[in-house]
PDB file of C-alpha atoms in Angstrom:
ATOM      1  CA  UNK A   1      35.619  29.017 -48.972  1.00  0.00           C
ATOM      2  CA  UNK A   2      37.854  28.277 -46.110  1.00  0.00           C
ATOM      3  CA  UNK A   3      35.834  30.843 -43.668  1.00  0.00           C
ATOM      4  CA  UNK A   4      32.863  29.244 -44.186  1.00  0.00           C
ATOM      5  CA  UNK A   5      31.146  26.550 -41.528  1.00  0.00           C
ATOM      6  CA  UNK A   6      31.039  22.650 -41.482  1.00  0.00           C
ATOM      7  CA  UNK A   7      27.460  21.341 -42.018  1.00  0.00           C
ATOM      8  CA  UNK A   8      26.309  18.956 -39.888  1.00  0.00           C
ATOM      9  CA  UNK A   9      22.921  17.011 -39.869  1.00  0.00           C
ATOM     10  CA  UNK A  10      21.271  14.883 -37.891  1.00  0.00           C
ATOM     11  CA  UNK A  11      17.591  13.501 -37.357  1.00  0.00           C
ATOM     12  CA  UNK A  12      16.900  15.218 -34.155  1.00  0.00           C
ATOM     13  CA  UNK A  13      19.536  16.116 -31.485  1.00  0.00           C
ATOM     14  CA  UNK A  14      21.414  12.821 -31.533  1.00  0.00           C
ATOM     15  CA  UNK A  15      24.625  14.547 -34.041  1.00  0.00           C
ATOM     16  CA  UNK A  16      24.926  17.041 -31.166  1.00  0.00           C
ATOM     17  CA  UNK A  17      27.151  14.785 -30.099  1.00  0.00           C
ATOM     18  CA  UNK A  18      29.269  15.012 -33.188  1.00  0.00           C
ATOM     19  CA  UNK A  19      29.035  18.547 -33.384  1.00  0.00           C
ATOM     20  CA  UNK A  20      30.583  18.821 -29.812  1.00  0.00           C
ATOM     21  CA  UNK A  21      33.544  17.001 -30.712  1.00  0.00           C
ATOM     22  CA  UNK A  22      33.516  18.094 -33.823  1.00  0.00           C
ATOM     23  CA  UNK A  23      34.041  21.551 -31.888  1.00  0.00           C
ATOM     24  CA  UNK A  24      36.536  20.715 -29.543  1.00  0.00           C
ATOM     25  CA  UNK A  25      38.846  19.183 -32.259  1.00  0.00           C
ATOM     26  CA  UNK A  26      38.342  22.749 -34.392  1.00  0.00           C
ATOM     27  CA  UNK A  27      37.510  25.515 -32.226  1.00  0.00           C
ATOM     28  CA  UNK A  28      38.067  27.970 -34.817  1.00  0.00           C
ATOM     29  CA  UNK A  29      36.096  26.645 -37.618  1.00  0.00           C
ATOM     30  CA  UNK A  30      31.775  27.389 -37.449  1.00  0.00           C
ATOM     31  CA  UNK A  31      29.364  25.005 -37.964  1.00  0.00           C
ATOM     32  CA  UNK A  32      25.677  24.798 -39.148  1.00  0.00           C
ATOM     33  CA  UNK A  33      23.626  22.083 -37.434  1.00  0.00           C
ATOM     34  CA  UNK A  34      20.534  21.086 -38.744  1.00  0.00           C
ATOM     35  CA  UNK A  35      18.113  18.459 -37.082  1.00  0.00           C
ATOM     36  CA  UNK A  36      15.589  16.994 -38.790  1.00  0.00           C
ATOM     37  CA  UNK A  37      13.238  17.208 -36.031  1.00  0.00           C
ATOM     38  CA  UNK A  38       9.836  17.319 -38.551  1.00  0.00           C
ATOM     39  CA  UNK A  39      10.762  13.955 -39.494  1.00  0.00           C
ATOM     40  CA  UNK A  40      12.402  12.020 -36.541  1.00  0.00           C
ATOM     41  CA  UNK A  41      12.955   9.349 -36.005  1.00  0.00           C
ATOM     42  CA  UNK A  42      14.585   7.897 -39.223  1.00  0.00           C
ATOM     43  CA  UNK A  43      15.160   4.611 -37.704  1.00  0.00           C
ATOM     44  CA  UNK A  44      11.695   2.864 -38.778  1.00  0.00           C
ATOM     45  CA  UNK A  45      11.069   4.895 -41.459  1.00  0.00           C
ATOM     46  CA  UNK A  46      11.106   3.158 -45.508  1.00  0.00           C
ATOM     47  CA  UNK A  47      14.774   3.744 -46.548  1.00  0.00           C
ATOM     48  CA  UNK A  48      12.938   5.644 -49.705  1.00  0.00           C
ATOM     49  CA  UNK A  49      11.909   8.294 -47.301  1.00  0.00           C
ATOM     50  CA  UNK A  50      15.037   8.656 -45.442  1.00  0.00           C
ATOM     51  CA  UNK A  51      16.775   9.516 -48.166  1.00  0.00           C
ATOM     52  CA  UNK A  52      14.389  12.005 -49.811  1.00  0.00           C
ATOM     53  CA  UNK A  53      14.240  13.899 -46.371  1.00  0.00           C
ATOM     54  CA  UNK A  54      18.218  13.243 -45.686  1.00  0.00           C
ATOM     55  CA  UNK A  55      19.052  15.030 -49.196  1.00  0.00           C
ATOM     56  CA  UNK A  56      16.447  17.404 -48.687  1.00  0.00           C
ATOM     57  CA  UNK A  57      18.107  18.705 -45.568  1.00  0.00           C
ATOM     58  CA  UNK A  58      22.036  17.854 -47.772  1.00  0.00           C
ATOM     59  CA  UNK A  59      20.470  20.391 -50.040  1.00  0.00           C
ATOM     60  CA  UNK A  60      19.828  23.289 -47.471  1.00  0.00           C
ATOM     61  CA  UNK A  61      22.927  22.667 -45.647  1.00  0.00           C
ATOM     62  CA  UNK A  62      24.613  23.296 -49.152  1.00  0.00           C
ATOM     63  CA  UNK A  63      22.849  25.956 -50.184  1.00  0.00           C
ATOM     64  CA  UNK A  64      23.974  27.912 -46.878  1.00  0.00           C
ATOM     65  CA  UNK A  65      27.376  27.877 -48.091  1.00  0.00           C
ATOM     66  CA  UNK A  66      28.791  24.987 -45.931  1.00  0.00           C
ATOM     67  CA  UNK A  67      32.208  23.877 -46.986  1.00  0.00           C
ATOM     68  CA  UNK A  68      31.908  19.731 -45.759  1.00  0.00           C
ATOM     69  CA  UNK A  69      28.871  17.624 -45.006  1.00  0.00           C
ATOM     70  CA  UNK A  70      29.150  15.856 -41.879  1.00  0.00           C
ATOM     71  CA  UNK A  71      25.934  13.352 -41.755  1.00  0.00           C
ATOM     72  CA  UNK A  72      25.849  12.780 -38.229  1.00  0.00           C
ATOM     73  CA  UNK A  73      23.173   9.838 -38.431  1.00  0.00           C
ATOM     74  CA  UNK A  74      23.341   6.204 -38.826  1.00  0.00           C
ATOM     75  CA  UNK A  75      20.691   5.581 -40.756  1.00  0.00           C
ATOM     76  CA  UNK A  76      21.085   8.897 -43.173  1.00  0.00           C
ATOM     77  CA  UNK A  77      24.490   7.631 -43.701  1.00  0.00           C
ATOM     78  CA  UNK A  78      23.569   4.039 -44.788  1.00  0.00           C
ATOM     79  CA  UNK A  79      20.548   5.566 -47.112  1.00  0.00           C
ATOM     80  CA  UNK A  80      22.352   8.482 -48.402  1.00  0.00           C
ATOM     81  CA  UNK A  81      26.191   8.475 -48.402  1.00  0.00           C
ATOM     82  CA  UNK A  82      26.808   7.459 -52.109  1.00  0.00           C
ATOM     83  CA  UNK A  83      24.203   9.511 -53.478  1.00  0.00           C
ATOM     84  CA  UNK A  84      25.526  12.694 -51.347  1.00  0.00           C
ATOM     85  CA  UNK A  85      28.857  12.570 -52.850  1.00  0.00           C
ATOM     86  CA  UNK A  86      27.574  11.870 -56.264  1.00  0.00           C
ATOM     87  CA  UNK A  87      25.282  14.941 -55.337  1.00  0.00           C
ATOM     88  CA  UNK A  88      27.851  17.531 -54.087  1.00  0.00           C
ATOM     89  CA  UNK A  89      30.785  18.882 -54.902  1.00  0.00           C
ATOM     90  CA  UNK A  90      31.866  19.510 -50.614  1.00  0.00           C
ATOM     91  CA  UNK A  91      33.248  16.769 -49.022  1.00  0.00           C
ATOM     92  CA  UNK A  92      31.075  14.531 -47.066  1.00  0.00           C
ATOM     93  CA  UNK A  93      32.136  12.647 -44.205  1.00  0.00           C
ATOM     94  CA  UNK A  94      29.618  10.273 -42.360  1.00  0.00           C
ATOM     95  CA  UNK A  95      29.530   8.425 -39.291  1.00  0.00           C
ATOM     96  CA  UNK A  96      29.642   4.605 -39.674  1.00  0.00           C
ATOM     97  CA  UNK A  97      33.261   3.991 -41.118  1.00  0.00           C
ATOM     98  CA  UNK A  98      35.082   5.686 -38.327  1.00  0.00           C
ATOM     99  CA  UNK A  99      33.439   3.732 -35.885  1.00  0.00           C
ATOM    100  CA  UNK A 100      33.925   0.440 -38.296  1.00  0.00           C
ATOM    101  CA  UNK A 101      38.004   1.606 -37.416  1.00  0.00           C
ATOM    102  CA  UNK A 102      37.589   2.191 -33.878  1.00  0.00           C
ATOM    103  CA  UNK A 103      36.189  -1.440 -33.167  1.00  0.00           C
ATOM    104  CA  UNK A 104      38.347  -3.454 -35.159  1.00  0.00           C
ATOM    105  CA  UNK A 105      41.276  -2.082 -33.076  1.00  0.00           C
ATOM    106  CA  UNK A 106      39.302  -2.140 -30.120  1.00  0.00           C
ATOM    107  CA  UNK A 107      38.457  -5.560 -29.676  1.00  0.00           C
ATOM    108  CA  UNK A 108      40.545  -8.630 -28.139  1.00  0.00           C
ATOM    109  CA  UNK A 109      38.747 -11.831 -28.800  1.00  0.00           C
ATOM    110  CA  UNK A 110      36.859 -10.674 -32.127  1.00  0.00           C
ATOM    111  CA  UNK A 111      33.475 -10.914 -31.304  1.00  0.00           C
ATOM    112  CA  UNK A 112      31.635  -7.336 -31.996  1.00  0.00           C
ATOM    113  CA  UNK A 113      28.469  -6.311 -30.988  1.00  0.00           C
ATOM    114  CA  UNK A 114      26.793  -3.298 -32.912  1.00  0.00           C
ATOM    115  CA  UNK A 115      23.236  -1.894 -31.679  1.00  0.00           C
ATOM    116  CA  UNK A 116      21.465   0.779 -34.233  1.00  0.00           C
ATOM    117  CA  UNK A 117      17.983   1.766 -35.572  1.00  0.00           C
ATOM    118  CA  UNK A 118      16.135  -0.938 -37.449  1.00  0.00           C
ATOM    119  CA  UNK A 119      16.761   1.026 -40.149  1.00  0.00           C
ATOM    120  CA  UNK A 120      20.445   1.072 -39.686  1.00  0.00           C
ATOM    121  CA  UNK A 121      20.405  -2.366 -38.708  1.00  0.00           C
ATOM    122  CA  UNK A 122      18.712  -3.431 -41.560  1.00  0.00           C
ATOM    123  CA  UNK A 123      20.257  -1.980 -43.777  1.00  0.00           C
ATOM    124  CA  UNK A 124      23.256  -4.573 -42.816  1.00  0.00           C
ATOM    125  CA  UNK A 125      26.162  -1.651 -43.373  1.00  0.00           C
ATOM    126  CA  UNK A 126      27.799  -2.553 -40.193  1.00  0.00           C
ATOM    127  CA  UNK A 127      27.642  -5.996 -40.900  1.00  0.00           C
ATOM    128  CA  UNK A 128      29.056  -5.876 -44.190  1.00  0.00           C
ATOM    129  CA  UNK A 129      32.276  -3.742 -43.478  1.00  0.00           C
ATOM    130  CA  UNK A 130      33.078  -5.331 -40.223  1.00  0.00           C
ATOM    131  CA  UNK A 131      32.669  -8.926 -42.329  1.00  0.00           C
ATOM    132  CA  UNK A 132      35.164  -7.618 -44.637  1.00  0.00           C
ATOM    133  CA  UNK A 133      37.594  -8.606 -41.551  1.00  0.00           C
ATOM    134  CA  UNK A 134      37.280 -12.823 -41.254  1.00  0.00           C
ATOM    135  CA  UNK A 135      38.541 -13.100 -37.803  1.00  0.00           C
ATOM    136  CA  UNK A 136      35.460 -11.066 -36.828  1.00  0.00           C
ATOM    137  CA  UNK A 137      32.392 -12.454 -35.550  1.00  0.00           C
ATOM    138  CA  UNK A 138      29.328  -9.538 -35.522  1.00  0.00           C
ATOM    139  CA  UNK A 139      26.424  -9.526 -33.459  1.00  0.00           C
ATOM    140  CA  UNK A 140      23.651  -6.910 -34.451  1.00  0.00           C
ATOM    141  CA  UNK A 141      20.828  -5.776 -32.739  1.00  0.00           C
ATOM    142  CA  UNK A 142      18.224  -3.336 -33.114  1.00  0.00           C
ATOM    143  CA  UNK A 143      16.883  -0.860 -30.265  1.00  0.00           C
ATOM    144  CA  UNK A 144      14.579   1.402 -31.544  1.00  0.00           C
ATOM    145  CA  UNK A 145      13.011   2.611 -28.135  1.00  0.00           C
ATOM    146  CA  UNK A 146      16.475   4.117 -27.631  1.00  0.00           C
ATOM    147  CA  UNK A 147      16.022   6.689 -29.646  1.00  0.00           C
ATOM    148  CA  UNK A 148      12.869   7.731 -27.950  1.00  0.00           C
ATOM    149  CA  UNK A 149      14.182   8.035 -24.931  1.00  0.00           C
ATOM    150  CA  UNK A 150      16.925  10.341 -25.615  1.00  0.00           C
ATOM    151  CA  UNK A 151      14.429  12.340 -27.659  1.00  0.00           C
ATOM    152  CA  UNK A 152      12.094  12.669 -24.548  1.00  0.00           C
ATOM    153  CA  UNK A 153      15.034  13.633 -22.547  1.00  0.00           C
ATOM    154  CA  UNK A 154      15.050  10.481 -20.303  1.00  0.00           C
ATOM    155  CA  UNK A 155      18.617   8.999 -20.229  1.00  0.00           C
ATOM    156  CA  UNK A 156      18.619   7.030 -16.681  1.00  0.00           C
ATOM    157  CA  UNK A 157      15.119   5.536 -15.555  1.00  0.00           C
ATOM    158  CA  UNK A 158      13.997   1.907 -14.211  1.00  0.00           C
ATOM    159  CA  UNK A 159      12.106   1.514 -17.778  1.00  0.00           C
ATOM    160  CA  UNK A 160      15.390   2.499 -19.647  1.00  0.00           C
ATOM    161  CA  UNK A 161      17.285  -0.031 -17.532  1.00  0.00           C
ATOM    162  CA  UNK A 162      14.852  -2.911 -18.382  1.00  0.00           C
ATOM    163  CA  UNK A 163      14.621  -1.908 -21.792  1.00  0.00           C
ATOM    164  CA  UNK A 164      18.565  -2.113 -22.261  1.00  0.00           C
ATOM    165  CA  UNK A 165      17.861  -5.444 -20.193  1.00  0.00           C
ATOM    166  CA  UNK A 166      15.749  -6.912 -23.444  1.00  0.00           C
ATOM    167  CA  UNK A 167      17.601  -5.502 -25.723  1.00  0.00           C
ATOM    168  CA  UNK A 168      21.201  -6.294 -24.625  1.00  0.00           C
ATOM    169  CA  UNK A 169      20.969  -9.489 -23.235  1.00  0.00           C
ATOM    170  CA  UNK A 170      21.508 -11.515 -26.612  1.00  0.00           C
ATOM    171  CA  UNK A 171      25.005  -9.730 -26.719  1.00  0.00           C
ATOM    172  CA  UNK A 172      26.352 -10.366 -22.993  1.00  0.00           C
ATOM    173  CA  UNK A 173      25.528 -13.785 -24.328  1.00  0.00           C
ATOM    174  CA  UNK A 174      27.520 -14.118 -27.190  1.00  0.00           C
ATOM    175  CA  UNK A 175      30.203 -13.019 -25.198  1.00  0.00           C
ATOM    176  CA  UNK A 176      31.420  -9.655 -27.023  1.00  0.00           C
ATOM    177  CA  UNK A 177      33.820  -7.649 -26.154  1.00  0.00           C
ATOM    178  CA  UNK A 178      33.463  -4.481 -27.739  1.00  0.00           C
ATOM    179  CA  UNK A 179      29.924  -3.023 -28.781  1.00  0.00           C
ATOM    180  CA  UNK A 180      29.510  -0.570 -31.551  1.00  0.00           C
ATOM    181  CA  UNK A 181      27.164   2.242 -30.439  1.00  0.00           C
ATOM    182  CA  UNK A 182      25.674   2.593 -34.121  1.00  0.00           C
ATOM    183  CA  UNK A 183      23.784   5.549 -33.594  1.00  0.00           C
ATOM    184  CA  UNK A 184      24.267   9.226 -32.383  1.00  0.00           C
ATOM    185  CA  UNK A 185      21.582   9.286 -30.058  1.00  0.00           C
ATOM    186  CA  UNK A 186      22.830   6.516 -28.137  1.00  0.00           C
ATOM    187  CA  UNK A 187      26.371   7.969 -26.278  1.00  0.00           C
ATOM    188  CA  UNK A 188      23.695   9.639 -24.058  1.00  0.00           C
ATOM    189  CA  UNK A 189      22.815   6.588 -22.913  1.00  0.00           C
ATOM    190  CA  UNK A 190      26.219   5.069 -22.283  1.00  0.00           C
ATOM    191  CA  UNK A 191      25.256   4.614 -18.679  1.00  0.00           C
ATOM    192  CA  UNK A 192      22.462   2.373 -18.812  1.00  0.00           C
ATOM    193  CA  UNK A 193      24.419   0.533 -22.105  1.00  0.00           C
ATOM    194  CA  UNK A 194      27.959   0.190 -19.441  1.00  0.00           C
ATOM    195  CA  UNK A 195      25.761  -1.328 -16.718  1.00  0.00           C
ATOM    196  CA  UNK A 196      23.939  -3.590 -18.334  1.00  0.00           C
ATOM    197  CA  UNK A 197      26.885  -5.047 -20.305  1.00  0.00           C
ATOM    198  CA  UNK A 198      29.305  -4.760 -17.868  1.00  0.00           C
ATOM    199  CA  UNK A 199      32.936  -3.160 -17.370  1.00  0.00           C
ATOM    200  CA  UNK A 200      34.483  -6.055 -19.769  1.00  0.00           C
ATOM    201  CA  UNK A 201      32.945  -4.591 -22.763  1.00  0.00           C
ATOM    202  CA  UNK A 202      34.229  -1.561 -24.661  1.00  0.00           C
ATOM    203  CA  UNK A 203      31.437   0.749 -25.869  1.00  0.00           C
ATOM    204  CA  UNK A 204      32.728   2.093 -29.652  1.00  0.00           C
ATOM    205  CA  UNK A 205      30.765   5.444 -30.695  1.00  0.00           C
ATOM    206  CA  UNK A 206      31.417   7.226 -33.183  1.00  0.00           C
ATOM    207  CA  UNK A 207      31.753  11.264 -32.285  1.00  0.00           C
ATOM    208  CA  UNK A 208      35.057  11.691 -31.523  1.00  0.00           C
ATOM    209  CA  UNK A 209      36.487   9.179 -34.815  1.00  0.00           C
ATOM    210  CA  UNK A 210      34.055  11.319 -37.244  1.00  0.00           C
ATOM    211  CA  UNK A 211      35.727  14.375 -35.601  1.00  0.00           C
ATOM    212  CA  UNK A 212      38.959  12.613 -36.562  1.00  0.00           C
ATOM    213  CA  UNK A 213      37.608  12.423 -40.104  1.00  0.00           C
ATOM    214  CA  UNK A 214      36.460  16.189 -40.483  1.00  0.00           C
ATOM    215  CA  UNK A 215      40.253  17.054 -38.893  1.00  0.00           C
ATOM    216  CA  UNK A 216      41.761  14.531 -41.898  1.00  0.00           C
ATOM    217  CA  UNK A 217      39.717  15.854 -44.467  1.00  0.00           C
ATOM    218  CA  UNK A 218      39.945  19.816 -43.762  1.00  0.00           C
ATOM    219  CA  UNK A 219      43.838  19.600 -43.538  1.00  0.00           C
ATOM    220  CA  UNK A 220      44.230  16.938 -46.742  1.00  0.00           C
ATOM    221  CA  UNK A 221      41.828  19.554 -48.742  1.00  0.00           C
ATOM    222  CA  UNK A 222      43.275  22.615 -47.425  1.00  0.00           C
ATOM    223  CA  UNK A 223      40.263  23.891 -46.113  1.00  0.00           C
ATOM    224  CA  UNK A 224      40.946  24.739 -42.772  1.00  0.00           C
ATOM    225  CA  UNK A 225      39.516  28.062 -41.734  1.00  0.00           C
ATOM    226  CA  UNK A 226      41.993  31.285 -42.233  1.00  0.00           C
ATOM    227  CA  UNK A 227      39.279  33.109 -40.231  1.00  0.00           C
ATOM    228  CA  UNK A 228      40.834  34.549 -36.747  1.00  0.00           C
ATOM    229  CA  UNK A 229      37.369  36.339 -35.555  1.00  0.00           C
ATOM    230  CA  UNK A 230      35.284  34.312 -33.062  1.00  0.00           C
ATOM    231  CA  UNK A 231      33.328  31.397 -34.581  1.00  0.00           C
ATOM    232  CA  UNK A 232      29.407  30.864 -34.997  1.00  0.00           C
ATOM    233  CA  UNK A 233      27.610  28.053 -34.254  1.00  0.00           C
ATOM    234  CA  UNK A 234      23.870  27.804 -35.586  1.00  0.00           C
ATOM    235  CA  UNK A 235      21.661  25.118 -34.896  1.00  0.00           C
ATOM    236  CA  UNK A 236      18.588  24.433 -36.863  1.00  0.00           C
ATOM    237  CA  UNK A 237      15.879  22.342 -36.832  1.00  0.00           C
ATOM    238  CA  UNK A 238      12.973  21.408 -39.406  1.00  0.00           C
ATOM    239  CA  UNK A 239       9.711  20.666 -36.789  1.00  0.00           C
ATOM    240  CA  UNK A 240       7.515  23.579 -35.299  1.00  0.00           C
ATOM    241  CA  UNK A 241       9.007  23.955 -31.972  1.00  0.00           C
ATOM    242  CA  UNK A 242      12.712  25.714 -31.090  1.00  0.00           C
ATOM    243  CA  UNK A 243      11.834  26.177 -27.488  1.00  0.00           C
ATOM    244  CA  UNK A 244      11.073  22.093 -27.324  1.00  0.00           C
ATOM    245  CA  UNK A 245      14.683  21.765 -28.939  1.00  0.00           C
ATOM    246  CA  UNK A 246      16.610  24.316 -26.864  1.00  0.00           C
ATOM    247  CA  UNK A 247      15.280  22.529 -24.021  1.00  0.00           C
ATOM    248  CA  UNK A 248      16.284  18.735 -25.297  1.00  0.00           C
ATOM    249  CA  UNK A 249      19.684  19.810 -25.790  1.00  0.00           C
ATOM    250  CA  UNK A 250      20.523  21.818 -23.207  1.00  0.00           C
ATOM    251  CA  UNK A 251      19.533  18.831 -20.774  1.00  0.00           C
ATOM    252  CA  UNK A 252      21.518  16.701 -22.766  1.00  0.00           C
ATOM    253  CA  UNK A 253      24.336  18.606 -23.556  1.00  0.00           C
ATOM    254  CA  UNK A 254      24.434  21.789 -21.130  1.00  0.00           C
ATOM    255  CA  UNK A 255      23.909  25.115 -22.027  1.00  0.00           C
ATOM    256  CA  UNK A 256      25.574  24.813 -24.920  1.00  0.00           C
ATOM    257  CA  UNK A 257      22.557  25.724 -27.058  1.00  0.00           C
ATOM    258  CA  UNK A 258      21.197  28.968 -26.677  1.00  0.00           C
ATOM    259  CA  UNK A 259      19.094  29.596 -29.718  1.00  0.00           C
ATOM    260  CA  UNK A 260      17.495  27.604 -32.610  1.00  0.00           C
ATOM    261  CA  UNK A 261      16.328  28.575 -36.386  1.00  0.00           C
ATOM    262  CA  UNK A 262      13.211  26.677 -37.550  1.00  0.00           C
ATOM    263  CA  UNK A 263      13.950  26.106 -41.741  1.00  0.00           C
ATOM    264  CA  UNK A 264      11.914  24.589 -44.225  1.00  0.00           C
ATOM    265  CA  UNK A 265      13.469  21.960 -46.163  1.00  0.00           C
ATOM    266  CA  UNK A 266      12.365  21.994 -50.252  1.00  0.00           C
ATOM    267  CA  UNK A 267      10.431  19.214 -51.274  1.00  0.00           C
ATOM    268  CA  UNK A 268      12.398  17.399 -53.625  1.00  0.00           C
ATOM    269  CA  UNK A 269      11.699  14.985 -56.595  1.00  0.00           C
ATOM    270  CA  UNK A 270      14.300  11.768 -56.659  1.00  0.00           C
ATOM    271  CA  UNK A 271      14.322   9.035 -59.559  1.00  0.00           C
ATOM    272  CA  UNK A 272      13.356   5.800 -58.300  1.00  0.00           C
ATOM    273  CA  UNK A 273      15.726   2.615 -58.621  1.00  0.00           C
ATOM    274  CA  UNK A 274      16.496   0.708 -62.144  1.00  0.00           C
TER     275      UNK A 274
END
């Protein structure tokens, strides 16, 4: 159990950034990355769906013999979290609560910003744990044309820049301080996000604090891997095309991608709400 990889999924190449730091926190351990590229974006899709294709994926992750479930997606991890650990018996970490940590000790005057998918968004998870804390104030906005962007590769542009205009300037005028980055797609556009708001604001995302969590949980569980032979990392995704991915990552990320799997995901049947 200990030798085998961390599963980590995503809706397109967004987790990457989770799985990097993920990687640099645990060098030794593998990891299985799946993007749900067939399906992407979740962000506007019925929260119904999300979750049928989020356990779907859960489900091939598992049966590949992953020891922990990292859900490296926002809006998978507001649809899906309680069902996957009812569902599994491998820890699952997810992606919004270490980033709920990061800004409440981030932030000076209290006034958070968070930016996600509509889905995420309205889904009102950030809202609700940061409101736990009364001395917070939360601002939430959607951006859903972020996530297109980083999916077509464009991460500095004129169009991105007014887009982030529209989008952002409702939080430079509540005055925030800190702005929660509530979605894994959008740390490649940290740029464009820093200039618009400006060098007073903190940007909170949550890659390196989920990496935390993976760390936490492997050591608390005793799961750390006793393997000392070189590591594998396999990245898979669920659409037609694993040139098209290759390519989106490695402009994103580097050559840090050198091949991709296509897998089919199992249709699944899921009982519908009381």
């Amino acid at each position: 159990m200990n030798g085998a990889p961390i599963g980590i999924f995503d809706s397109g190449v967004g987790g990457l950034t989770v799985a990097r730091a993920i990687g640099d926190q645990l060098p030794r351990e593998s990891l299985v990355y799946i993007g749900d590229t067939l399906h992407s974006p979740y962000g506007p899709k019925p929260i119904a769906d999300v979750r049928r294709y989020s356990l779907e994926v859960l489900d091939t992750l598992v049966a590949q013999g992953v020891k922990m479930l990292v859900i490296a997606c926002n809006t998978a991890s507001a649809a899906v979290l309680r069902d996957a650990r009812e569902r599994y018996d491998v820890p699952v970490v997810e992606v919004i609560g270490p980033a709920v940590r990061t800004a409440i000790s981030t932030t000076r005057n209290g006034r958070i910003g968070v930016i996600g998918t509509q889905g995420t968004i309205g889904s009102g998870v950030y809202q609700d744990m940061l409101g736990v804390d009364e001395r917070l104030t939360v601002f939430a906005r959607a951006c859903p044309r972020f996530v297109e962007f980083v999916e077509a590769g464009v991460t500095g542009s004129g169009e991105l820049l007014r887009v982030a205009e529209e989008y952002l300037a409702p939080l430079r005028e509540a005055d925030i301080d800190t702005l929660v980055l509530g979605c894994t797609h959008y740390p490649f556009l940290k740029g464009a996000i820093s200039y618009v708001m400006g060098p007073a604001v903190s940007l909170v995302s949550s890659d390196v604090e989920t990496a935390n969590d993976v760390y936490r949980e492997l050591v608390t569980r005793d799961l750390l891997t006793d393997d000392s032979g070189a590591p594998s990392h396999v990245y898979e995704a669920t659409g037609d095309s694993a040139g098209a991915f290759i390519d989106l990552a490695n402009r994103l990320l580097g050559r840090e991608v050198q091949s991709v799997r296509l897998v089919q995901t199992g249709a699944i049947d899921l009982p519908h709400p009381a």
